Coordinates of C-alpha atoms in Angstrom, one line a residue:
X1 CA 177.7 -11.7 -83.8
X2 CA 181.3 -11.8 -83.3
X3 CA 183.6 -8.8 -83.1
X4 CA 187.3 -8.4 -83.0
X5 CA 189.0 -6.9 -79.7
X6 CA 189.9 -3.1 -81.7
X7 CA 185.6 -2.9 -82.3
X8 CA 186.4 -2.7 -86.4
X9 CA 185.9 -5.7 -87.0
X10 CA 183.1 -9.1 -86.9
X11 CA 180.5 -10.4 -88.9
X12 CA 176.5 -10.0 -88.1
X13 CA 173.3 -11.2 -88.9
X14 CA 170.6 -11.9 -90.1
X15 CA 167.4 -10.6 -88.3
X16 CA 164.8 -12.7 -90.5
X17 CA 165.0 -16.0 -90.6
X18 CA 163.4 -18.6 -93.3
X19 CA 163.3 -21.9 -93.6
X20 CA 164.6 -23.5 -96.9
X21 CA 166.2 -26.5 -99.2
X22 CA 169.8 -26.4 -99.6
X23 CA 170.2 -27.0 -103.3
X24 CA 166.3 -27.9 -105.4
X25 CA 168.0 -29.3 -108.5
X26 CA 168.7 -33.6 -108.0
X27 CA 171.8 -33.7 -109.6
X28 CA 173.7 -31.1 -107.3
X29 CA 171.6 -32.7 -105.0
X30 CA 173.7 -36.1 -105.5
X31 CA 177.0 -34.7 -106.4
X32 CA 180.0 -32.9 -104.2
X33 CA 180.9 -29.7 -104.5
X34 CA 183.7 -28.6 -102.5
X35 CA 182.5 -26.9 -100.4
X36 CA 184.6 -28.1 -97.2
X37 CA 184.8 -24.9 -95.7
X38 CA 183.8 -25.8 -92.1
X39 CA 184.9 -21.6 -90.7
X40 CA 183.9 -19.4 -94.0
X41 CA 180.5 -20.0 -95.7
X42 CA 182.2 -16.9 -97.9
X43 CA 184.1 -19.2 -99.2
X44 CA 181.8 -21.6 -99.9
X45 CA 179.5 -19.4 -101.0
X46 CA 181.9 -18.2 -103.3
X47 CA 182.3 -21.2 -105.3
X48 CA 178.4 -21.6 -105.5
X49 CA 178.8 -18.2 -107.6
X50 CA 180.8 -20.6 -110.2
X51 CA 177.3 -22.4 -110.8
X52 CA 175.3 -21.1 -113.7
X53 CA 172.0 -20.7 -112.0
X54 CA 173.3 -20.4 -108.8
X55 CA 170.9 -18.4 -107.2
X56 CA 168.3 -20.5 -108.3
X57 CA 169.8 -24.4 -107.6
X58 CA 170.8 -23.8 -105.0
X59 CA 167.3 -21.3 -102.5
X60 CA 170.0 -21.1 -99.1
X61 CA 172.4 -19.4 -100.5
X62 CA 170.1 -17.5 -102.9
X63 CA 168.0 -16.3 -100.0
X64 CA 171.3 -15.2 -98.0
X65 CA 172.3 -12.7 -101.6
X66 CA 169.2 -11.0 -101.2
X67 CA 170.6 -9.0 -98.1
X68 CA 173.6 -7.3 -100.7
X69 CA 176.8 -9.1 -102.4
X70 CA 179.1 -9.5 -98.9
X71 CA 176.3 -11.8 -97.1
X72 CA 176.9 -15.4 -97.8
X73 CA 175.3 -18.2 -96.1
X74 CA 177.3 -19.4 -92.5
X75 CA 180.1 -22.2 -92.4
X76 CA 179.3 -24.9 -89.9
X77 CA 181.6 -23.6 -87.5
X78 CA 180.4 -20.5 -87.6
X79 CA 176.7 -21.0 -87.1
X80 CA 177.7 -23.6 -84.4
X81 CA 179.8 -21.0 -82.9
X82 CA 176.3 -18.6 -82.2
X83 CA 174.6 -21.7 -80.8
X84 CA 177.2 -23.2 -78.8
X85 CA 178.7 -20.2 -77.4
X86 CA 175.6 -19.7 -74.1
X87 CA 177.1 -15.8 -74.0
X88 CA 176.2 -15.0 -77.4
X89 CA 173.0 -17.4 -78.2
X90 CA 171.6 -15.4 -75.0
X91 CA 172.7 -12.0 -75.9
X92 CA 171.8 -12.2 -79.8
X93 CA 168.4 -13.9 -78.6
X94 CA 167.6 -10.4 -76.6
X95 CA 168.9 -8.8 -79.8
X96 CA 166.1 -10.9 -81.4
X97 CA 163.0 -10.6 -79.2
X98 CA 163.8 -6.5 -79.0
X99 CA 163.4 -6.1 -82.5
X100 CA 160.2 -8.9 -83.0
X101 CA 162.3 -10.9 -84.9
X102 CA 162.2 -14.7 -84.8
X103 CA 164.6 -16.0 -81.8
X104 CA 167.2 -19.0 -82.7
X105 CA 165.9 -22.4 -81.5
X106 CA 166.1 -24.0 -78.8
X107 CA 167.3 -27.7 -77.5
X108 CA 163.1 -28.9 -77.7
X109 CA 163.2 -28.3 -82.2
X110 CA 165.7 -31.0 -82.0
X111 CA 164.2 -34.0 -83.9
X112 CA 162.5 -31.0 -86.1
X113 CA 164.9 -31.4 -89.3
X114 CA 163.4 -27.6 -90.6
X115 CA 164.9 -26.7 -87.0
X116 CA 167.9 -26.9 -88.2
X117 CA 170.0 -24.9 -89.2
X118 CA 171.7 -25.2 -92.7
X119 CA 175.4 -24.6 -92.7
X120 CA 177.2 -23.8 -96.5
X121 CA 180.1 -27.1 -95.6
X122 CA 179.0 -30.5 -96.7
X123 CA 180.9 -33.6 -96.0
X124 CA 182.9 -35.2 -99.2
X125 CA 180.0 -37.7 -99.1
X126 CA 178.5 -34.7 -100.2
X127 CA 175.6 -34.6 -97.1
X128 CA 174.8 -30.8 -95.7
X129 CA 176.6 -29.3 -92.5
X130 CA 173.4 -28.7 -90.1
X131 CA 174.6 -27.8 -86.3
X132 CA 171.3 -27.1 -83.4
X133 CA 172.6 -26.7 -79.8
X134 CA 175.8 -26.3 -80.7
X135 CA 175.8 -29.9 -82.0
X136 CA 177.0 -31.1 -85.6
X137 CA 174.2 -33.5 -86.9
X138 CA 176.4 -36.3 -88.7
X139 CA 173.6 -38.0 -90.8
X140 CA 173.4 -41.6 -92.0
X141 CA 171.9 -42.6 -95.0
X142 CA 169.2 -45.2 -92.8
X143 CA 167.9 -42.0 -91.3
X144 CA 165.3 -40.8 -93.2
X145 CA 165.3 -37.4 -91.3
X146 CA 167.8 -34.9 -92.9
X147 CA 171.4 -34.0 -93.9
X148 CA 170.5 -34.4 -97.7
X149 CA 171.1 -31.2 -99.6
X150 CA 167.4 -31.7 -101.2
X151 CA 165.7 -31.6 -96.9
X152 CA 164.5 -28.0 -96.2
X153 CA 166.2 -27.0 -92.7
X154 CA 166.5 -23.4 -91.4
X155 CA 168.2 -20.4 -92.6
X156 CA 170.4 -17.3 -91.3
X157 CA 172.2 -15.3 -93.5
X158 CA 175.8 -13.5 -92.5
X159 CA 178.4 -11.4 -93.5
X160 CA 181.5 -10.2 -92.3
X161 CA 182.5 -6.3 -91.5

């Protein structure tokens, strides 16, 4: 997904993609957890890991962790970079296509909540931020089709190297 100029450091993304809720726990869904980092999903993941039974309570995070201890649910700007940068988006999709993996969603899926990518970032009202085609989706209570932590969203795992 991203490599620095030295070629030694960057971020990778899982070729697998699933649909998962951020949380299945109604109590956790209603409280603000402090996962406010918009740029570092690894930081948000560490905060989630402090919660008892986190893999069960937070399926999106739990699924990402199955790839290894360094894998995490990306923060908003990490997934947004992937979707908003046309060159990155096209390169990643070409690689996914070559290995027969599910490609990234396109704009045509905008109104289907499950076609939004879940991020590890929550806003101060305790809602999660999701992304599609580089657009930050801010959900309001009157909109009944998404943004709540118990809704199901697309999930990709990231890791740093």
